[in-house]
Coordinates of C-alpha atoms in Angstrom, one line a residue:
Chain P
M1 CA 53.0 102.1 -96.2
I2 CA 50.3 101.6 -93.4
N3 CA 47.5 103.8 -93.2
R4 CA 48.2 106.1 -90.3
K5 CA 45.4 107.9 -89.4
Y6 CA 45.3 109.9 -86.2
N7 CA 41.1 110.3 -85.7
G8 CA 40.3 113.1 -82.5
F9 CA 42.2 114.1 -79.6
L10 CA 43.7 110.8 -78.5
D11 CA 42.2 108.6 -81.0
V12 CA 44.8 106.6 -83.4
E13 CA 44.1 104.6 -86.2
I14 CA 47.2 102.2 -86.4
L15 CA 46.6 99.3 -89.2
N16 CA 43.0 100.0 -89.9
L17 CA 42.7 99.3 -85.8
K18 CA 40.8 102.5 -84.1
F19 CA 42.4 102.9 -80.9
P20 CA 40.5 105.6 -78.3
N21 CA 43.5 106.4 -77.2
P22 CA 47.3 105.4 -77.7
L23 CA 47.6 103.7 -74.2
I24 CA 47.7 99.9 -74.4
L25 CA 47.9 97.1 -72.1
A26 CA 51.5 95.5 -73.1
A27 CA 52.1 91.5 -73.2
G28 CA 52.2 89.7 -70.0
I29 CA 50.0 91.9 -67.4
L30 CA 46.5 90.9 -66.4
G31 CA 45.9 89.5 -69.8
L32 CA 44.9 86.0 -68.4
T33 CA 41.5 85.9 -68.4
A34 CA 38.5 87.7 -70.1
P35 CA 37.2 89.5 -66.7
L36 CA 40.5 91.4 -66.3
L37 CA 41.2 92.1 -69.7
K38 CA 37.5 93.5 -69.9
R39 CA 38.5 95.8 -66.5
V40 CA 41.5 97.5 -68.2
V41 CA 39.6 98.5 -71.2
Y42 CA 36.8 99.4 -68.6
S43 CA 39.9 101.3 -66.4
G44 CA 40.4 103.4 -69.8
A45 CA 42.9 101.1 -72.2
G46 CA 42.9 102.4 -75.7
G47 CA 43.5 98.7 -76.4
V48 CA 45.3 95.3 -74.6
V49 CA 47.8 92.9 -75.6
T50 CA 47.2 89.3 -73.6
K51 CA 49.3 87.3 -72.1
S52 CA 52.1 85.3 -74.4
I53 CA 49.7 82.1 -74.9
G54 CA 51.9 79.4 -77.5
L55 CA 50.3 76.5 -78.7
K56 CA 50.6 74.0 -75.0
S57 CA 50.1 74.9 -71.5
R58 CA 52.5 75.9 -69.1
E59 CA 53.5 76.0 -65.4
G60 CA 56.0 78.9 -65.5
Y61 CA 58.7 78.9 -63.1
P62 CA 57.9 79.2 -59.5
N63 CA 58.4 81.1 -57.2
P64 CA 59.8 84.1 -56.2
T65 CA 59.4 85.8 -59.9
I66 CA 59.7 88.6 -59.5
V67 CA 62.0 91.9 -57.8
D68 CA 60.9 95.3 -57.3
L69 CA 63.7 97.3 -57.2
G70 CA 62.3 100.3 -57.3
Y71 CA 63.6 102.0 -60.5
G72 CA 62.0 99.1 -62.2
L73 CA 61.1 95.1 -62.1
V74 CA 62.8 92.0 -63.0
N75 CA 60.6 89.3 -63.5
S76 CA 61.4 85.8 -64.4
M77 CA 57.8 84.3 -65.1
G78 CA 58.8 82.0 -67.6
L79 CA 55.6 82.4 -70.0
P80 CA 53.6 80.4 -67.8
N81 CA 50.1 80.3 -70.4
P82 CA 47.3 77.9 -70.2
G83 CA 48.2 77.3 -73.9
L84 CA 45.7 78.2 -77.0
K85 CA 43.2 75.9 -77.3
M86 CA 42.4 76.4 -73.5
F87 CA 42.6 80.3 -74.1
I88 CA 39.8 80.2 -76.9
E89 CA 37.4 80.4 -73.9
E90 CA 38.5 83.8 -72.6
L91 CA 38.9 85.1 -76.1
E92 CA 34.9 84.2 -76.8
E93 CA 34.0 86.2 -73.8
L94 CA 35.8 89.2 -75.6
K95 CA 34.1 89.3 -78.7
G96 CA 32.7 92.4 -79.0
L97 CA 35.3 94.1 -76.7
K98 CA 35.2 98.3 -78.1
V99 CA 39.1 98.7 -78.3
P100 CA 41.7 96.6 -80.3
L101 CA 42.0 93.0 -78.7
I102 CA 45.5 91.6 -79.8
L103 CA 46.4 88.1 -78.8
S104 CA 50.7 87.6 -77.8
I105 CA 52.0 84.4 -78.8
Y106 CA 54.9 82.2 -78.5
A107 CA 56.5 79.5 -80.4
F108 CA 59.1 77.5 -80.4
S109 CA 58.9 75.8 -83.9
E110 CA 57.4 77.1 -86.8
E111 CA 55.5 73.5 -87.2
E112 CA 54.3 74.8 -83.9
L113 CA 53.8 78.6 -85.2
M114 CA 51.7 77.0 -88.0
T115 CA 49.1 75.5 -86.3
M116 CA 48.5 78.6 -84.0
G117 CA 48.5 80.4 -87.1
K118 CA 45.3 78.5 -88.7
I119 CA 43.5 78.0 -85.7
I120 CA 44.2 82.5 -84.6
S121 CA 42.5 82.4 -87.8
K122 CA 39.1 81.9 -87.6
L123 CA 39.3 83.5 -84.2
K124 CA 36.9 86.5 -84.5
A125 CA 38.1 88.8 -81.6
V126 CA 41.8 88.9 -82.3
S127 CA 42.4 92.0 -84.0
A128 CA 46.0 91.4 -83.9
V129 CA 48.5 89.2 -83.2
E130 CA 52.1 90.3 -81.4
L131 CA 54.6 87.5 -82.1
N132 CA 56.9 87.5 -78.5
V133 CA 60.3 86.4 -79.9
S134 CA 62.0 87.9 -77.1
C135 CA 61.2 87.0 -73.7
P136 CA 64.8 86.6 -72.1
H137 CA 64.1 84.4 -69.7
V138 CA 62.8 81.3 -71.7
G139 CA 65.2 79.4 -74.2
G140 CA 64.3 78.7 -77.0
I141 CA 62.2 81.7 -77.6
S142 CA 64.9 84.8 -76.8
E143 CA 67.7 82.9 -79.6
I144 CA 64.6 83.7 -81.9
G145 CA 64.7 87.5 -81.7
K146 CA 68.1 87.7 -81.2
S147 CA 68.7 86.6 -85.1
P148 CA 67.6 88.0 -88.5
E149 CA 67.4 85.1 -90.5
L150 CA 65.2 83.6 -87.5
V151 CA 63.1 86.3 -87.5
K152 CA 62.5 86.4 -90.9
S153 CA 61.2 82.6 -91.7
Y154 CA 59.0 82.9 -88.1
V155 CA 57.6 85.6 -89.1
K156 CA 56.5 84.9 -92.7
T157 CA 55.8 82.0 -91.7
L158 CA 53.1 82.8 -89.7
K159 CA 51.7 85.3 -92.3
D160 CA 51.7 82.7 -94.3
N161 CA 49.7 81.0 -91.7
L162 CA 47.3 84.1 -90.7
S163 CA 44.4 85.2 -92.7
N164 CA 43.3 88.5 -92.1
K165 CA 45.1 89.7 -89.1
P166 CA 48.1 92.3 -88.9
I167 CA 51.2 91.1 -87.1
I168 CA 53.4 92.7 -84.8
V169 CA 56.1 92.0 -83.6
K170 CA 57.7 92.1 -80.5
L171 CA 61.8 93.0 -80.5
T172 CA 64.3 92.2 -77.5
P173 CA 66.0 95.0 -76.6
N174 CA 69.0 92.2 -75.9
V175 CA 70.9 92.5 -79.0
S176 CA 73.6 94.9 -80.5
D177 CA 71.6 95.9 -83.8
I178 CA 68.1 96.6 -83.0
T179 CA 67.5 98.1 -86.7
S180 CA 68.9 94.9 -88.3
I181 CA 66.2 93.1 -86.5
A182 CA 63.1 94.8 -87.1
M183 CA 64.6 95.2 -90.6
A184 CA 64.3 91.5 -90.7
A185 CA 60.6 91.0 -88.9
V186 CA 59.4 93.6 -91.5
N187 CA 60.8 91.3 -95.0
G188 CA 59.4 88.4 -93.2
G189 CA 56.0 90.6 -93.1
A190 CA 55.6 92.2 -90.3
D191 CA 52.8 94.8 -90.2
A192 CA 54.3 96.6 -86.8
L193 CA 56.7 96.6 -84.6
T194 CA 56.8 96.6 -80.8
A195 CA 59.6 98.3 -79.2
I196 CA 60.5 96.8 -76.5
N197 CA 60.3 93.4 -74.5
T198 CA 62.4 93.2 -71.4
V199 CA 65.8 93.6 -70.4
K200 CA 67.9 90.3 -69.9
S201 CA 69.0 91.1 -66.1
M202 CA 70.0 89.2 -62.8
V203 CA 69.2 89.5 -59.2
I204 CA 71.8 88.0 -56.2
D205 CA 70.8 87.2 -53.1
I206 CA 73.3 88.5 -50.7
E207 CA 72.5 86.7 -47.9
T208 CA 72.9 83.1 -49.9
G209 CA 74.9 84.2 -52.5
K210 CA 72.2 82.7 -55.2
P211 CA 70.7 84.1 -57.6
L212 CA 67.3 85.4 -56.2
L213 CA 64.3 84.1 -59.0
A214 CA 63.6 80.7 -59.5
G215 CA 64.4 81.4 -63.3
V216 CA 67.6 82.8 -62.5
F217 CA 67.7 85.2 -65.4
G218 CA 64.5 87.9 -65.2
G219 CA 63.4 90.7 -67.3
L220 CA 64.1 94.6 -66.2
S221 CA 61.0 96.7 -67.2
G222 CA 59.7 99.7 -65.9
P223 CA 61.6 103.5 -65.4
A224 CA 65.2 102.2 -66.0
I225 CA 64.6 100.8 -69.4
K226 CA 62.9 103.8 -70.9
P227 CA 65.9 105.3 -72.4
I228 CA 66.9 102.0 -73.4
A229 CA 63.6 101.8 -75.3
L230 CA 63.2 105.4 -76.6
R231 CA 66.7 104.8 -78.0
C232 CA 65.2 101.2 -80.1
V233 CA 62.0 103.1 -81.1
Y234 CA 64.1 106.3 -82.1
E235 CA 66.3 103.7 -83.7
I236 CA 64.5 101.6 -85.9
T237 CA 62.1 104.5 -87.1
E238 CA 64.3 106.6 -88.2
T239 CA 65.5 103.7 -90.9
L240 CA 62.3 102.0 -91.2
D241 CA 58.6 103.0 -92.1
V242 CA 56.8 101.0 -90.2
P243 CA 54.2 101.7 -86.9
V244 CA 56.0 101.3 -83.9
F245 CA 54.6 100.5 -80.3
G246 CA 56.8 101.6 -77.8
C247 CA 57.2 99.9 -74.6
G248 CA 59.4 100.3 -71.6
G249 CA 58.8 102.2 -68.5
V250 CA 55.8 104.4 -69.9
E251 CA 54.5 106.0 -66.4
T252 CA 53.4 109.2 -66.6
A253 CA 52.5 111.0 -70.2
R254 CA 55.8 113.1 -70.6
D255 CA 56.7 109.7 -70.8
V256 CA 54.1 109.1 -73.6
I257 CA 55.1 111.5 -74.9
E258 CA 58.7 111.1 -75.3
F259 CA 58.1 107.8 -77.1
I260 CA 55.6 109.9 -79.5
M261 CA 58.3 112.4 -80.4
A262 CA 61.0 109.3 -81.0
G263 CA 58.5 108.3 -83.3
A264 CA 55.9 105.4 -81.8
V265 CA 52.3 105.6 -83.1
A266 CA 51.5 104.9 -79.6
V267 CA 52.8 103.4 -76.4
Q268 CA 52.0 100.1 -74.4
I269 CA 52.1 100.4 -70.3
G270 CA 52.7 97.3 -67.9
S271 CA 55.0 97.8 -65.0
A272 CA 53.5 101.2 -64.1
I273 CA 50.1 99.3 -63.3
A274 CA 52.5 98.2 -60.1
R275 CA 53.2 101.6 -58.9
R276 CA 50.1 103.3 -60.1
G277 CA 47.1 100.7 -60.4
L278 CA 44.9 100.9 -63.3
R279 CA 44.0 104.5 -62.6
V280 CA 47.0 104.6 -64.3
F281 CA 45.2 104.8 -68.1
R282 CA 43.0 106.9 -67.6
E283 CA 44.8 109.5 -65.5
I284 CA 48.0 109.0 -68.2
S285 CA 45.0 110.0 -70.7
I286 CA 43.9 113.4 -68.9
E287 CA 47.6 114.0 -68.6
L288 CA 48.1 113.9 -72.0
K289 CA 45.3 115.5 -73.6
R290 CA 46.3 119.0 -71.1
F291 CA 49.9 118.6 -72.8
L292 CA 48.9 119.1 -76.2
E293 CA 46.4 121.8 -74.9
L294 CA 49.2 123.4 -73.2
K295 CA 51.4 123.2 -76.4
G296 CA 48.4 123.9 -79.2
F297 CA 48.9 120.7 -80.5
K298 CA 45.9 119.2 -82.4
S299 CA 46.9 115.8 -82.6
L300 CA 49.6 113.4 -81.3
E301 CA 49.9 112.9 -85.2
E302 CA 51.2 116.3 -85.0
V303 CA 54.3 115.3 -82.3
R304 CA 55.2 111.9 -83.5
G305 CA 58.5 111.7 -84.7
L306 CA 59.3 115.4 -83.8
A307 CA 63.0 114.0 -82.3
H308 CA 64.2 113.4 -85.9
R309 CA 63.9 116.8 -87.1
R310 CA 67.2 117.9 -88.1
Chain N
M1 CA 59.9 99.9 -49.2
K2 CA 57.8 96.6 -48.0
N3 CA 58.0 95.3 -51.5
V4 CA 61.8 94.1 -51.1
R5 CA 61.9 91.2 -49.8
R6 CA 63.3 91.8 -45.8
P7 CA 65.1 88.4 -43.9
V8 CA 63.3 88.1 -40.0
E9 CA 64.7 85.6 -37.6
V10 CA 62.0 83.2 -35.7
E11 CA 61.4 84.6 -32.0
A12 CA 59.1 81.3 -31.4
V13 CA 57.7 79.0 -32.5
V14 CA 53.9 77.7 -31.5
E15 CA 52.9 74.4 -32.3
E16 CA 49.2 74.9 -32.4
N17 CA 48.1 71.2 -33.6
F18 CA 49.8 67.9 -35.2
K19 CA 49.6 70.0 -38.8
I20 CA 49.5 73.9 -37.7
K21 CA 52.7 76.2 -36.6
T22 CA 52.8 79.3 -35.6
F23 CA 56.1 81.5 -36.4
L24 CA 56.4 85.0 -34.5
F25 CA 59.1 87.5 -35.3
K26 CA 59.7 91.6 -35.3
D27 CA 59.1 93.4 -38.0
K28 CA 58.8 97.7 -38.3
L29 CA 55.7 97.2 -41.1
C30 CA 54.0 94.1 -40.1
F31 CA 53.3 96.0 -36.8
K32 CA 51.7 98.7 -38.3
A33 CA 49.4 96.0 -40.7
R34 CA 45.8 96.1 -40.9
P35 CA 43.5 92.8 -40.5
G36 CA 43.4 90.9 -43.6
Q37 CA 47.0 92.1 -44.9
F38 CA 49.4 89.6 -46.0
L39 CA 53.0 88.3 -46.6
M40 CA 54.5 86.8 -49.8
V41 CA 56.6 84.7 -47.7
W42 CA 60.2 83.3 -49.3
I43 CA 61.7 80.2 -48.1
V44 CA 65.2 80.4 -49.8
G45 CA 65.4 77.4 -52.6
V46 CA 62.3 75.9 -51.9
D47 CA 58.7 78.7 -52.7
E48 CA 57.5 82.3 -52.0
I49 CA 53.5 81.6 -50.8
P50 CA 51.2 83.9 -49.3
L51 CA 50.5 83.8 -45.6
S52 CA 48.3 86.0 -44.0
I53 CA 49.6 87.9 -40.5
S54 CA 48.0 86.1 -37.5
R55 CA 49.0 88.9 -35.2
I56 CA 50.2 92.1 -35.1
G57 CA 51.9 93.6 -32.8
D58 CA 55.5 94.2 -31.0
L59 CA 56.0 90.2 -32.0
C60 CA 54.2 89.7 -35.7
S61 CA 53.2 85.9 -36.4
V62 CA 52.3 83.8 -39.4
T63 CA 50.2 81.0 -39.1
V64 CA 51.1 77.6 -41.5
A65 CA 49.4 74.4 -42.3
K66 CA 51.4 72.1 -43.9
V67 CA 50.3 71.2 -47.1
G68 CA 52.5 71.4 -49.5
E69 CA 56.3 71.5 -50.5
A70 CA 56.4 75.3 -49.1
T71 CA 54.9 74.7 -45.9
E72 CA 56.3 71.7 -44.7
A73 CA 59.6 73.3 -45.7
M74 CA 58.4 76.2 -43.5
H75 CA 57.3 73.7 -40.4
R76 CA 61.1 73.0 -40.5
L77 CA 62.6 76.0 -39.3
K78 CA 63.5 76.6 -35.9
V79 CA 64.0 79.4 -33.1
G80 CA 66.3 81.4 -34.8
D81 CA 66.2 80.6 -38.8
R82 CA 65.4 83.3 -41.0
F83 CA 62.9 83.7 -43.4
Y84 CA 62.1 86.5 -46.1
I85 CA 59.1 88.6 -46.2
R86 CA 57.7 91.0 -47.9
G87 CA 54.4 92.9 -47.5
P88 CA 52.3 93.2 -45.7
Y89 CA 49.9 93.5 -49.3
G90 CA 46.3 93.4 -49.8
N91 CA 43.8 95.7 -48.1
G92 CA 42.9 94.0 -45.1
F93 CA 39.2 94.3 -43.2
R94 CA 37.2 97.2 -42.8
E95 CA 37.0 97.7 -39.3
G96 CA 33.3 98.4 -38.2
G97 CA 31.0 98.6 -35.3
G98 CA 27.9 97.1 -33.2
Y99 CA 27.2 93.2 -33.8
V100 CA 29.2 90.7 -35.6
A101 CA 29.8 87.2 -36.9
I102 CA 32.7 85.5 -37.2
V103 CA 32.8 82.4 -39.8
A104 CA 36.2 80.6 -40.1
G105 CA 36.7 77.1 -41.9
G106 CA 40.4 75.7 -40.4
I107 CA 43.6 77.7 -41.4
G108 CA 40.9 80.4 -42.5
L109 CA 41.0 81.7 -39.1
A110 CA 44.8 82.4 -39.4
A111 CA 43.8 86.3 -41.2
L112 CA 40.5 86.7 -38.7
L113 CA 42.5 86.3 -35.5
P114 CA 44.0 89.7 -35.5
L115 CA 40.2 91.0 -36.8
V116 CA 38.4 89.6 -33.9
E117 CA 41.1 90.9 -31.4
R118 CA 40.7 95.0 -32.7
L119 CA 37.3 93.8 -32.3
N120 CA 36.9 92.6 -29.6
A121 CA 38.9 95.8 -28.0
S122 CA 36.7 98.4 -29.9
N123 CA 33.4 96.8 -27.9
C124 CA 31.6 95.0 -30.9
K125 CA 29.3 91.6 -29.4
I126 CA 31.0 89.1 -32.1
D127 CA 30.0 85.5 -32.7
V128 CA 32.1 83.3 -33.7
F129 CA 30.9 79.7 -36.3
I130 CA 34.4 77.9 -36.8
G131 CA 34.0 74.8 -38.7
F132 CA 37.3 71.9 -38.6
R133 CA 37.2 68.5 -40.5
S134 CA 37.8 66.8 -36.8
K135 CA 39.1 67.5 -33.3
S136 CA 42.4 66.9 -34.0
D137 CA 42.7 69.7 -36.8
A138 CA 41.3 71.8 -34.0
F139 CA 43.1 74.9 -32.7
W140 CA 42.5 78.4 -31.2
V141 CA 39.6 77.7 -29.4
D142 CA 40.2 79.0 -26.1
K143 CA 41.8 82.4 -27.5
L144 CA 38.6 82.8 -29.1
T145 CA 36.7 82.1 -25.8
G146 CA 38.7 84.8 -24.2
F147 CA 38.0 87.1 -27.1
I148 CA 34.7 86.7 -27.7
N149 CA 31.3 88.0 -25.7
G150 CA 28.4 86.0 -28.3
K151 CA 28.6 82.7 -28.7
L152 CA 31.0 80.6 -30.2
T153 CA 30.0 77.3 -32.3
I154 CA 32.5 75.1 -33.4
S155 CA 31.3 72.0 -35.8
T156 CA 33.3 69.4 -37.1
D157 CA 33.0 67.1 -39.8
D158 CA 33.1 63.2 -37.8
G159 CA 31.7 65.5 -35.1
S160 CA 34.2 64.9 -32.6
L161 CA 34.2 68.3 -31.4
G162 CA 31.2 70.8 -31.5
V163 CA 27.7 70.2 -34.0
K164 CA 28.6 67.7 -36.4
G165 CA 28.5 68.8 -40.0
L166 CA 29.8 71.7 -42.2
I167 CA 29.9 75.4 -40.3
S168 CA 28.1 76.8 -43.4
E169 CA 25.5 74.5 -42.5
V170 CA 25.4 75.1 -38.8
F171 CA 25.9 78.8 -40.0
R172 CA 22.8 78.7 -41.8
G173 CA 20.5 77.1 -39.4
Y174 CA 20.9 79.5 -36.6
V175 CA 20.4 82.5 -39.2
K176 CA 17.4 80.7 -40.0
N177 CA 16.0 79.7 -37.2
F178 CA 17.1 83.2 -34.9
K179 CA 17.3 85.8 -37.5
P180 CA 20.0 87.4 -35.4
R181 CA 20.8 91.2 -37.1
Y182 CA 24.4 91.2 -37.6
D183 CA 26.1 94.3 -38.7
M184 CA 28.5 92.3 -40.3
I185 CA 30.1 89.1 -41.1
Y186 CA 33.5 88.5 -41.6
T187 CA 34.7 85.5 -43.7
C188 CA 37.6 83.1 -44.4
G189 CA 38.3 79.7 -45.4
P190 CA 37.9 77.3 -48.0
P191 CA 36.5 78.9 -51.4
A192 CA 33.5 76.2 -51.4
M193 CA 32.5 77.4 -47.6
I194 CA 32.3 81.3 -48.7
R195 CA 30.5 80.9 -51.4
Q196 CA 28.1 79.2 -49.6
V197 CA 27.9 81.5 -46.8
F198 CA 28.0 84.5 -48.5
Q199 CA 24.4 83.0 -50.6
D200 CA 22.8 82.5 -47.1
C201 CA 24.0 85.9 -46.5
K202 CA 22.8 87.9 -49.7
K203 CA 19.3 86.2 -48.7
M204 CA 19.5 87.6 -45.2
N205 CA 20.4 90.8 -46.2
Y206 CA 24.2 90.6 -44.4
K207 CA 26.9 92.9 -45.3
V208 CA 30.3 90.8 -45.9
Q209 CA 33.5 90.6 -46.0
A210 CA 35.4 88.1 -46.8
S211 CA 39.0 87.2 -47.6
L212 CA 40.2 85.1 -50.6
E213 CA 43.0 83.3 -51.5
A214 CA 44.4 82.2 -55.0
Y215 CA 47.9 80.7 -57.0
M216 CA 50.0 83.8 -56.8
R217 CA 53.3 84.9 -58.2
C218 CA 54.4 88.9 -57.9
G219 CA 51.6 90.1 -55.6
I220 CA 51.9 93.3 -56.3
G221 CA 48.9 93.2 -59.0
I222 CA 50.4 92.9 -62.5
C223 CA 51.0 89.4 -63.3
G224 CA 47.1 88.4 -63.1
S225 CA 48.0 85.1 -61.9
C226 CA 45.9 85.5 -58.6
C227 CA 42.4 86.4 -60.7
L228 CA 39.0 86.1 -59.1
G229 CA 36.6 87.4 -61.7
P230 CA 37.4 90.9 -62.8
Y231 CA 39.5 91.4 -59.6
R232 CA 43.4 90.9 -58.3
V233 CA 43.4 89.1 -54.9
C234 CA 46.6 90.1 -54.2
S235 CA 45.9 94.0 -54.7
D236 CA 41.5 94.3 -55.0
G237 CA 41.7 92.4 -52.6
P238 CA 41.6 89.7 -51.0
V239 CA 39.1 90.9 -48.8
F240 CA 36.2 91.6 -51.0
S241 CA 32.5 93.0 -50.3
N242 CA 29.2 92.1 -51.3
N243 CA 28.9 93.8 -54.3
Q244 CA 32.3 92.0 -55.8
L245 CA 31.4 88.7 -54.5
T246 CA 28.8 88.5 -56.7
K247 CA 31.3 89.4 -59.7
M248 CA 32.9 86.2 -58.8
S249 CA 31.2 83.2 -60.1
E250 CA 33.3 81.0 -60.3
L251 CA 34.3 81.2 -56.6
G252 CA 34.1 77.4 -55.3
I253 CA 33.6 76.3 -58.2
Y254 CA 36.7 76.1 -59.9
K255 CA 40.4 77.8 -58.1
R256 CA 43.3 78.4 -62.0
G257 CA 46.4 76.9 -61.7
P258 CA 50.2 78.3 -62.1
D259 CA 49.3 78.1 -66.4
G260 CA 46.1 79.4 -66.1
L261 CA 44.1 77.0 -66.5
K262 CA 40.7 76.3 -64.6
I263 CA 41.4 73.6 -61.6
P264 CA 37.5 71.9 -59.8
I265 CA 37.1 72.4 -56.7

């Protein structure tokens, strides 16, 4: 269905886009300005996803917006972003980026999505669009990703209004059957999927007996959710022949291999930057090459989906 | 772990002037902090804000100017009250020997005082240039006099204390006239002041370390709220040197709000 040719050792081609390695900056992490996104690319990322951008600007929630639990982060940023029109300024600066630039977007209604799709169609810097229907801490967004009907309808609306750019749908794990949501996204016209967004969660401050995050609910990311993310990738790729970006708790090359073996075409990295810094991209690339050499694999394609063998 | 919010008790409160208070507390991690590092300070139910560590020792402190909701809430704290901190975060200043200048604007002095203390202990020759809005905004002048062996120059916007004018202009005049051979310029204050000081320092071939500020959320280098040029103030900074400062074309021109929109300064 989709061209998935792997060039060279770590190169991956997904949706006709060439990623020099399968390590992509996840949405919501650092992706608010052009200079920072460029720096992530110079740091060795194979692709970047921007912060989720809406039609209008949003301030997000007041602090505290993040809790580090050691085994993962709970964040409740509340989708802060300058709005699509102002973000175009940043995107203009990103023309000619050496890796694919994926624009993450969200919309509170299909009308908003229609408007956004038309604007984005004209943006040369954007290689693909990742539709965020899964942010667990903003009401009106997380609900979309939990309903197969809404997912299908939103994706179709975007598809009808977006020309020449593939659509990736980022799925929430906060559902009982992620495969049915994945199927709805594909039926709506999704070209690829990202699994998973953060796991809806909360933290209580025992000194005050109140929720710690100003936004009350947050999204859990990092090592704690890796097994959940792996299970989701595995379940989806067991049923559907669609490229899946694995996302959730990737911190080492071992984690990347697990995701690829579960069926992912590439991975997205976010929270690991808090612990390992921006070096994480280059370091994992080196670790990955070493692993492939050690095991005698000639490409990541040989590893992909191995866990599905019967 | 430094990222876990921990309560600290206010051991003492010092009123520095009509709008600045220093809150002293004990904390093992802050005891080991480097000058120039900062804390994320959480005032429950209000906000969490970055504050420079203004004293490092058995008693540590943050020095807070009343400028908004969070700092007003902070100012209501009394001895025995508690607030939460996480950190210390950021790189802090690199301490070098020789002949140095400190250029500070107002509350920016809070980040610089522990540095001045260390530099003094290591027998540096220190000139201090400090600007305030007016005499009533001045603080720590006596403290600085005790710590430095070089020149102390004070300026105020209205001339009510020291020289009349911006401290960046006073500093520029001084270095142009006397061409002192500074080994390092340490600066902290309003972004527009830092921009000016840095530009003049470049002309004089001075090495600069500037402590910068920005709207902050995570403090651990992932959210991107505090970006300046290609850098994150929280984890690449808050102290930046010449090469990095050159890449921040927006410094002193605009800052970014919580939504990432550019706000002219």
